[in-house]
Short mmCIF file of C-alpha atoms and ligand atoms in Angstrom, two decimals:
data_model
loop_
_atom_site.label_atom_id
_atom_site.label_comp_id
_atom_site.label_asym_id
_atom_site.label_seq_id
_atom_site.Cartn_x
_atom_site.Cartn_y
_atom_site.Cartn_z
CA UNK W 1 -16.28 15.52 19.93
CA UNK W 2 -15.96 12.31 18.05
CA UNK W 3 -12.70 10.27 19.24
CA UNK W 4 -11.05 9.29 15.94
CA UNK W 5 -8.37 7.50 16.80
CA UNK W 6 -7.06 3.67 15.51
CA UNK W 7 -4.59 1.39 15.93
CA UNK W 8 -2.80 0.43 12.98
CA UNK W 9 -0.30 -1.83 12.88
CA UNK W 10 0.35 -2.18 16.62
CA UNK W 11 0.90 1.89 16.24
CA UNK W 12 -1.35 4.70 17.95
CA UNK W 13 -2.90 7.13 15.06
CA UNK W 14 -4.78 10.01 15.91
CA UNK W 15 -7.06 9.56 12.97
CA UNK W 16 -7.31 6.50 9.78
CA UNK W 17 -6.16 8.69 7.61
CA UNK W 18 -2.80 7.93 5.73
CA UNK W 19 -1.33 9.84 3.33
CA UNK W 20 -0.15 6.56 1.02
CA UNK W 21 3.43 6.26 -0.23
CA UNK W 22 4.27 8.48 -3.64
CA UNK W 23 5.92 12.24 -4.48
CA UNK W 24 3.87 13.64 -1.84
CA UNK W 25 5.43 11.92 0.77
CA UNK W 26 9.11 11.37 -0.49
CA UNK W 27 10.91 14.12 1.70
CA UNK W 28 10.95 14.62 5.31
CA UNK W 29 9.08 18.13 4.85
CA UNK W 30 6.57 16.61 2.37
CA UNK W 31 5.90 14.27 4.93
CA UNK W 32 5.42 17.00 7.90
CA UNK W 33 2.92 18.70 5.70
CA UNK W 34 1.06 15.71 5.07
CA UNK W 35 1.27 15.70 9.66
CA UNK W 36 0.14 19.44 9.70
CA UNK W 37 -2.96 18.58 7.35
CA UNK W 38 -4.20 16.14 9.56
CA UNK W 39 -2.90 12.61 8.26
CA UNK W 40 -3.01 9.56 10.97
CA UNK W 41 0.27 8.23 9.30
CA UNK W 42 2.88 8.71 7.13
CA UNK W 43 3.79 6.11 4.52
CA UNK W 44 7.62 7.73 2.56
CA UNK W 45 7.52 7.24 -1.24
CA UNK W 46 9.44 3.64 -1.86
CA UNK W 47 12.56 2.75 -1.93
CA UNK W 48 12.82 1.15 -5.34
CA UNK W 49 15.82 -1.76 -5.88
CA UNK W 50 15.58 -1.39 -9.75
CA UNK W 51 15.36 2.49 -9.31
CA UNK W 52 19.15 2.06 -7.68
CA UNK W 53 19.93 -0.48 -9.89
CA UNK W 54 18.93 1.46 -13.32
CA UNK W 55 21.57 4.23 -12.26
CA UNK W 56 23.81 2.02 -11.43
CA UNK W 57 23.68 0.29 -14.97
CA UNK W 58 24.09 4.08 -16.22
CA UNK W 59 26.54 4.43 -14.28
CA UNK W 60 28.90 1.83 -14.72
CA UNK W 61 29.29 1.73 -18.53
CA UNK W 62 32.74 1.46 -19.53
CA UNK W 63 33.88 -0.11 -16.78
CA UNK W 64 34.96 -3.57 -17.75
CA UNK W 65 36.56 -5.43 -14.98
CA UNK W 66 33.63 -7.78 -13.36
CA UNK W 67 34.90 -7.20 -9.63
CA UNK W 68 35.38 -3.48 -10.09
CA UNK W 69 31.82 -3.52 -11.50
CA UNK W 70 30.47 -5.23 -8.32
CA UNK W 71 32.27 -2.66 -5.60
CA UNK W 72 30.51 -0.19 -7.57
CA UNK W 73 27.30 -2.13 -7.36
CA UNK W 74 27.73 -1.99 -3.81
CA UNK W 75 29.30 1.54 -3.05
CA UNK W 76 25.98 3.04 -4.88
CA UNK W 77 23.91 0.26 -3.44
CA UNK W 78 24.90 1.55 -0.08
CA UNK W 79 24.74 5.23 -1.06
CA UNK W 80 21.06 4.85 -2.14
CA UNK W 81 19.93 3.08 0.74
CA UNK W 82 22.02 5.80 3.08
CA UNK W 83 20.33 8.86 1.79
CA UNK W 84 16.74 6.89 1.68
CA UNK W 85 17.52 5.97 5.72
CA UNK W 86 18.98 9.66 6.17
CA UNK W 87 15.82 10.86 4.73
CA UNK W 88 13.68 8.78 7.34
CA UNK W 89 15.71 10.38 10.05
CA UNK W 90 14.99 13.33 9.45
CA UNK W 91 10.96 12.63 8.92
CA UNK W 92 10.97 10.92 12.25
CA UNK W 93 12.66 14.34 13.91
CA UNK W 94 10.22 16.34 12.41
CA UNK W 95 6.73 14.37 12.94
CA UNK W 96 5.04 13.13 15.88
CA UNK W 97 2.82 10.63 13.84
CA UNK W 98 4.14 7.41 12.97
CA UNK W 99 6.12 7.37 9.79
CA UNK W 100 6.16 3.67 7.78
CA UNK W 101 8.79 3.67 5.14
CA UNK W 102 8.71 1.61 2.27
CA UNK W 103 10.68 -0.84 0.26
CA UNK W 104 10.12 -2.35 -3.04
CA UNK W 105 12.84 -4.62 -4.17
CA UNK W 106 12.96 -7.65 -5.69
CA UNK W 107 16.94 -9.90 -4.64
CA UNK W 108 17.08 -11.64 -1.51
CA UNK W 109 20.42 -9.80 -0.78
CA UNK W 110 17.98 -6.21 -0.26
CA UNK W 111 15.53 -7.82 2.15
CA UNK W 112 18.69 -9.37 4.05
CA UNK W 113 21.22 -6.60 3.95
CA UNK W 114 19.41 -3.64 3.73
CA UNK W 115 15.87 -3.40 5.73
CA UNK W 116 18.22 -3.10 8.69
CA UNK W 117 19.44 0.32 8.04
CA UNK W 118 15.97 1.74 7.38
CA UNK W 119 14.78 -0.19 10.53
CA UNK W 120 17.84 1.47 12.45
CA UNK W 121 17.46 4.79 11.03
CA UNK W 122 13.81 4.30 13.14
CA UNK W 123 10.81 3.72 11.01
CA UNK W 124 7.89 2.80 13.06
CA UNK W 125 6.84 0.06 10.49
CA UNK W 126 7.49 -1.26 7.01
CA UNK W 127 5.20 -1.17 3.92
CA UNK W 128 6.76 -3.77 1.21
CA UNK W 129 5.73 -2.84 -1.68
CA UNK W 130 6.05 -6.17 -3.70
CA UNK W 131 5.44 -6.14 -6.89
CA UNK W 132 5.85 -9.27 -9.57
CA UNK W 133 4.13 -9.32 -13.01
CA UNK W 134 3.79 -12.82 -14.19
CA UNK W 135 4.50 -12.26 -17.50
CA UNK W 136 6.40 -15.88 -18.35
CA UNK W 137 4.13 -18.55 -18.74
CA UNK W 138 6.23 -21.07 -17.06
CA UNK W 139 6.14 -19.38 -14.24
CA UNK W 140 3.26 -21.23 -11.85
CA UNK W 141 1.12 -19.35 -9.26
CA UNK W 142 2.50 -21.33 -6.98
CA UNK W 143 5.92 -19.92 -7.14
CA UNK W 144 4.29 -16.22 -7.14
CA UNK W 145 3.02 -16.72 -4.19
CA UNK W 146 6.06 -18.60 -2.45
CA UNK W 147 7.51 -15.12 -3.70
CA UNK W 148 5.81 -13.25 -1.17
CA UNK W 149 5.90 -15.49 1.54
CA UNK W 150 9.06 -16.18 1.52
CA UNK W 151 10.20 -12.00 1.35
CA UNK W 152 7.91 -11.73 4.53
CA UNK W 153 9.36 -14.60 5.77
CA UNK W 154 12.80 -13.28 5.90
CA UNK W 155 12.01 -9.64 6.18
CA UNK W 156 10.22 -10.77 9.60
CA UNK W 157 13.21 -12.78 10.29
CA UNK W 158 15.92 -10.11 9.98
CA UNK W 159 13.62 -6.92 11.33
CA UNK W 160 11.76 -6.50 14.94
CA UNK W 161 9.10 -3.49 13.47
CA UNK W 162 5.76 -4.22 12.37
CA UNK W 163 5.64 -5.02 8.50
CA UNK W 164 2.49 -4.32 5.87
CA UNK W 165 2.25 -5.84 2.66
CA UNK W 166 0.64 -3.59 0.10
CA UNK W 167 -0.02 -5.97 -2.97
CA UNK W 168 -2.18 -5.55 -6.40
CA UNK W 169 -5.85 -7.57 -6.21
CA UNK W 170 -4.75 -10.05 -9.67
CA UNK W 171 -4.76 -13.17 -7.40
CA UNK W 172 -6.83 -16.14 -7.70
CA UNK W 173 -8.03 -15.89 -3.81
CA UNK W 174 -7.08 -13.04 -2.20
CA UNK W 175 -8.67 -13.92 1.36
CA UNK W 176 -6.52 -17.10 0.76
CA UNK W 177 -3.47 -14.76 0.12
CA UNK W 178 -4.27 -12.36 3.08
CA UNK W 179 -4.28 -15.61 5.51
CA UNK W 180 -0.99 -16.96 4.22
CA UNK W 181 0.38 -13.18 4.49
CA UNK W 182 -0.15 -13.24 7.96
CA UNK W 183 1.15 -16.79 8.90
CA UNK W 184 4.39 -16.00 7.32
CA UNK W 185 4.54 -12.62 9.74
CA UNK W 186 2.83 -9.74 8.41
CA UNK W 187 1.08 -7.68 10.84
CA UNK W 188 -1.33 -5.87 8.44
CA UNK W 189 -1.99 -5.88 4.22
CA UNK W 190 -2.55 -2.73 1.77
CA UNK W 191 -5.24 -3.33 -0.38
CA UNK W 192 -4.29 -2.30 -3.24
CA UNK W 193 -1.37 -1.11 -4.88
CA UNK W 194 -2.29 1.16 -8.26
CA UNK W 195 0.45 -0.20 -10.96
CA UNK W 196 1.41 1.33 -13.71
CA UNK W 197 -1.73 1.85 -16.36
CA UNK W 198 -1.06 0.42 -19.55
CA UNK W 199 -2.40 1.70 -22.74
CA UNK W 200 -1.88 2.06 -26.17
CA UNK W 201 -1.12 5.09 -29.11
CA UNK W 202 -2.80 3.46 -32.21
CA UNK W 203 -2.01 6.53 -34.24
CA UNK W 204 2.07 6.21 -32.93
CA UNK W 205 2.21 1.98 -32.55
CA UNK W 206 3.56 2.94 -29.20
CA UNK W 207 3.12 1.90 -25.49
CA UNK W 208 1.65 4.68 -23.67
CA UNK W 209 1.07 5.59 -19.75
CA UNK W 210 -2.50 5.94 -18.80
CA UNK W 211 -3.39 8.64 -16.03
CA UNK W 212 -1.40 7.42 -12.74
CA UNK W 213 -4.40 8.89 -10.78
CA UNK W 214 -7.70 6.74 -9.54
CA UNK W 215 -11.28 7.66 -9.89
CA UNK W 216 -13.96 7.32 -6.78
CA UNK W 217 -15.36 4.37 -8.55
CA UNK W 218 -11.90 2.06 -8.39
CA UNK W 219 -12.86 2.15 -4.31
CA UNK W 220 -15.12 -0.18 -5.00
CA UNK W 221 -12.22 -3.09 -5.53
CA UNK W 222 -10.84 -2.13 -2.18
CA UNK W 223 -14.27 -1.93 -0.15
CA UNK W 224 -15.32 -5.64 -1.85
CA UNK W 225 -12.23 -7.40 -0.65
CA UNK W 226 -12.06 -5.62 2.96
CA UNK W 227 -15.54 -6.73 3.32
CA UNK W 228 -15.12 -10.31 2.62
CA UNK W 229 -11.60 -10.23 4.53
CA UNK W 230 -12.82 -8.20 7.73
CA UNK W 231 -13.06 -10.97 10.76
CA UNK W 232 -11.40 -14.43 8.50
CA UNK W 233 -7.71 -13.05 9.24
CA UNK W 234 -6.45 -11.15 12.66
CA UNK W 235 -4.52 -9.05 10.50
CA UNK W 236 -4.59 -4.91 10.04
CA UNK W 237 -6.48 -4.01 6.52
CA UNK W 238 -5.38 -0.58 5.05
CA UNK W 239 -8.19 0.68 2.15
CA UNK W 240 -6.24 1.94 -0.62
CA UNK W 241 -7.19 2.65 -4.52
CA UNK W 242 -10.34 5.13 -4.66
CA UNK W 243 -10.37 6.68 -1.51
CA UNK W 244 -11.18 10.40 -2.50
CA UNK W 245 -13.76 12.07 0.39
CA UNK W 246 -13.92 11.92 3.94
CA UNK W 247 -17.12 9.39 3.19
CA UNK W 248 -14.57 7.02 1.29
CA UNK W 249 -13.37 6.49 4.24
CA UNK W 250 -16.46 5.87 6.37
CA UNK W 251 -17.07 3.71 4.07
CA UNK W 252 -13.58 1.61 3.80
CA UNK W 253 -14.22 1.53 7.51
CA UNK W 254 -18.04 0.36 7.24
CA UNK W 255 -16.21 -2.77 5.13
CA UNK W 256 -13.61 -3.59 8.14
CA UNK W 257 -10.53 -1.36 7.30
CA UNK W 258 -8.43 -0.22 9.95
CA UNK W 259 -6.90 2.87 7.98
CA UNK W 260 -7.46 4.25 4.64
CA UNK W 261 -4.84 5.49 2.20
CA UNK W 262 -5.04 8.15 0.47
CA UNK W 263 -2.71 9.34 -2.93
CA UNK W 264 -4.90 10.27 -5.86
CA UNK W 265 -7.19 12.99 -3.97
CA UNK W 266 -3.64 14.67 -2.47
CA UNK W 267 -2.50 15.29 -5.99
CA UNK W 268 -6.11 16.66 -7.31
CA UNK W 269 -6.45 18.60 -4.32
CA UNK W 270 -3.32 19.30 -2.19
CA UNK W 271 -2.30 17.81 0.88
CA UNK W 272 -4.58 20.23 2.59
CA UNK W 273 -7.30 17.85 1.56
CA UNK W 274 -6.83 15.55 4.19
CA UNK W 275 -8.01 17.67 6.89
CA UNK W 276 -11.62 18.43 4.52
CA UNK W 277 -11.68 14.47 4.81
CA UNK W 278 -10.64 14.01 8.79
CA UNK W 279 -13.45 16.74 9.24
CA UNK W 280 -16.26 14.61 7.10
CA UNK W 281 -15.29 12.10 8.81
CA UNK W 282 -15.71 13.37 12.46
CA UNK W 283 -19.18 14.93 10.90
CA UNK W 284 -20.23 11.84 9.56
CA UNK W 285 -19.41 10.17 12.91
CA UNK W 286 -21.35 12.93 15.13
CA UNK W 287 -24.46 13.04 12.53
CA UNK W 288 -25.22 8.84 13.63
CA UNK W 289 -23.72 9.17 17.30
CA UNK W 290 -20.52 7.64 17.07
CA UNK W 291 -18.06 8.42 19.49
CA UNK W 292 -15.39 5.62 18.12
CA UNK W 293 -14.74 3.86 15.29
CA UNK W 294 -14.74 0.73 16.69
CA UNK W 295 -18.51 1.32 17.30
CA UNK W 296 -18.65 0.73 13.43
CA UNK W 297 -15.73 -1.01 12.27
CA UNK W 298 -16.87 -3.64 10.04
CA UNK W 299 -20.09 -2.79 10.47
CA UNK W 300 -20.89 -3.78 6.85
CA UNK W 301 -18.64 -6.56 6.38
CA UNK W 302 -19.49 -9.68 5.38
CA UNK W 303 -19.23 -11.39 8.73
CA UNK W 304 -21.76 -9.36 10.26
CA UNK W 305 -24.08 -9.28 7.53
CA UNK W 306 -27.30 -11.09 7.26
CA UNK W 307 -27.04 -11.78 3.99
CA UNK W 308 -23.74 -13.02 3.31
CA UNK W 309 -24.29 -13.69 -0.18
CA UNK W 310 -24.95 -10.33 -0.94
CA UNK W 311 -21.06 -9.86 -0.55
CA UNK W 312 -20.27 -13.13 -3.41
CA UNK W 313 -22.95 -11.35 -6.50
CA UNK W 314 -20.62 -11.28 -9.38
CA UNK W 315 -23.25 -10.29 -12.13
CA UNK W 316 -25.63 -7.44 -12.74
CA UNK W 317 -28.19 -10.15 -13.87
CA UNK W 318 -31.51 -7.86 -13.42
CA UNK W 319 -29.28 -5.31 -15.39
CA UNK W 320 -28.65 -8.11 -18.19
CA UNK W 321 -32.85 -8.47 -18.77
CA UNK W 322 -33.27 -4.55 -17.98
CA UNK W 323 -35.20 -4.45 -14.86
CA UNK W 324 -32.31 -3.05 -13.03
C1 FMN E 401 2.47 9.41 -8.69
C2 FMN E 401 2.31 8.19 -7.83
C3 FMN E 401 3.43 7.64 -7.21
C4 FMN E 401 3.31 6.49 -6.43
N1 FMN E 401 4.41 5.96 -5.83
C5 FMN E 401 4.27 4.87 -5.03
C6 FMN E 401 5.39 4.31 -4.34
O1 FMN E 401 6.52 4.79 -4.43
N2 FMN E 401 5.18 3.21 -3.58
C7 FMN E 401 3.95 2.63 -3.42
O2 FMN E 401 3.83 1.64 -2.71
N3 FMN E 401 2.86 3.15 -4.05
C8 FMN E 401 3.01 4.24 -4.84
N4 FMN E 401 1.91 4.76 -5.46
C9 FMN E 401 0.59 4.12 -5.25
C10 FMN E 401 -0.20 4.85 -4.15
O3 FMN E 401 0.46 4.75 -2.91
C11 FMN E 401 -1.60 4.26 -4.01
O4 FMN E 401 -1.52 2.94 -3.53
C12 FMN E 401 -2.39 4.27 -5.31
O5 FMN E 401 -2.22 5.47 -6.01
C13 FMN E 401 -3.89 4.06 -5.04
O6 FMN E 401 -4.37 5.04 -4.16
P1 FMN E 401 -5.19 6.33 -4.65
O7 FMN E 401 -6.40 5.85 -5.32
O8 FMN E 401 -5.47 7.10 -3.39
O9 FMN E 401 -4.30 7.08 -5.58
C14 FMN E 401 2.02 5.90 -6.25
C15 FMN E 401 0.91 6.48 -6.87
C16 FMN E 401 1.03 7.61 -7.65
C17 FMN E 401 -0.18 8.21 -8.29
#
């Protein structure tokens, strides 16, 4: 039988298959099913600063009084945080796999004051979810990405656990990013994040949601990126965005991935789903005589390819003169 197991993040995983961070994964029993399906690793739905701070808003109308406002700020602050670490507990009772939690906050004052009580309340790592939309012209790449090196920077300085970085793949170099990432302390990167889809009613003149759920074809962002990446950077690359089968993730491990998340599919198809995938998987492995997946890690990645150049064609050109 096919030995599936990875390291990920400095952590032991019986398999690279992670249920991602969302609703599937927000309580401690959500989380166990994910374990009894056959998941690698457990990433909790985030933590999310403006989440806390949007009830707290709701919450405080009426009061006037600036400093009575603040020890409310704090009290629910606190709260939030509390039942998110209480929550953790109890995951890390129930499951044997490691559980990451995850944060996604924006003020100094969270990364400083509060990733110690999730790190107490004994998460095995830390995904940080950052997110930042540009949407000020004034505001200069180079301060975006200061933004994120400086929250690893101090969320290394203040916690002892391995940290991730899951971040969204608008960046003028992400290799360049991923490097930088890992000099200011991160011990692995999540590529990438699915935002919020934007679209538009033109019947209503209204914003609307698109579907929250990814296609098999948006894997191909992920699998480019972990190619190119795989081998330039000693740090841990999680495939996420697309992954949907048990050859997805073959395949995000063909590119150099150490893990591969998986959200989208769990919804479609239950959480159950993830042992139909750890099963293709150890199928896929048997059917070319691989006993671990080392023996194929990166495989396909740019730095062991023989055409290297392959891995930098932007355009369909042969498509463009319809040959192709
Ligand atoms: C309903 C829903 C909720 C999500 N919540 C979170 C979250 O709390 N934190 C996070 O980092 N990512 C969150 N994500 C993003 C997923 O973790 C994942 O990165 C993304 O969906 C791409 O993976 P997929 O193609 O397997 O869905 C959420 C995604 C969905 C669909």
């Amino acid at each position: 039988m096919a030995d599936l197991s990875v390291k990920y993040l400095g952590l032991s995983l019986s398999n690279p298959i992670v249920a991602a961070s969302c609703g599937l994964t927000r309580q401690a029993d959500q989380a166990k099913q994910c374990e009894d399906a056959g998941a690698g690793a457990v990433v909790l739905k985030s933590l999310f600063e403006e989440e806390i701070q949007a009830y707290i808003d709701s919450e405080s109308v009426g009061v006037e009084h600036t400093e009575a406002v603040d020890y409310i700020r704090e009290l629910e602050t606190e709260a939030g945080v509390h039942a998110y670490a209480d929550n953790l507990r109890k995951a890390k009772e129930a499951l044997q796999i490691p559980v990451i939690a995850s944060i996604n906050a924006v003020s100094r004052d969270w990364w400083v004051h509060h990733v110690p009580t999730i790190v107490d309340a004994g998460a095995d790592a830390l995904e940080l979810n950052i997110s930042l939309l540009p949407h000020d012209h004034r505001l200069k790449e180079e301060k975006v990405l200061d933004f994120y090196l400086d929250t690893v920077g101090l969320v290394k300085k203040n916690t002892k656990i391995p940290i991730a970085v899951k971040i969204w793949h608008h960046f003028t170099s992400i290799p360049a990013l991923v490097d930088q990432l890992h000099w200011a302390g991160a011990d692995g990167v999540v590529l990438f994040n699915r935002f919020y889809q934007l679209d538009i009613d033109v019947e209503t003149f209204r914003l609307k949601g698109g579907s929250p759920f990814s296609n098999p074809s948006d894997l191909s962002c992920s699998l480019r990126w972990i190619s190119i990446i795989y081998g330039q950077t000693e740090i841990d690359l999680a495939a996420s965005g697309g992954v949907h089968a048990g050859e997805d993730v073959v395949k995000t491990l063909l590119a150099g991935a150490q893990v591969a998340q998986v959200c989208s599919a769990l919804y479609r198809n239950g959480v159950e789903h993830l042992q139909t995938m750890r099963r293709d998987l150890e199928t896929w492995m048997e059917r070319h005589s691989f006993s671990r997946v080392d023996q194929f890690r990166g495989k396909l990645s740019r730095k062991r390819s023989d055409l290297p150049e392959s891995f930098e064609r932007l355009q369909y050109i042969k498509t463009l003169v319809g040959q192709e």
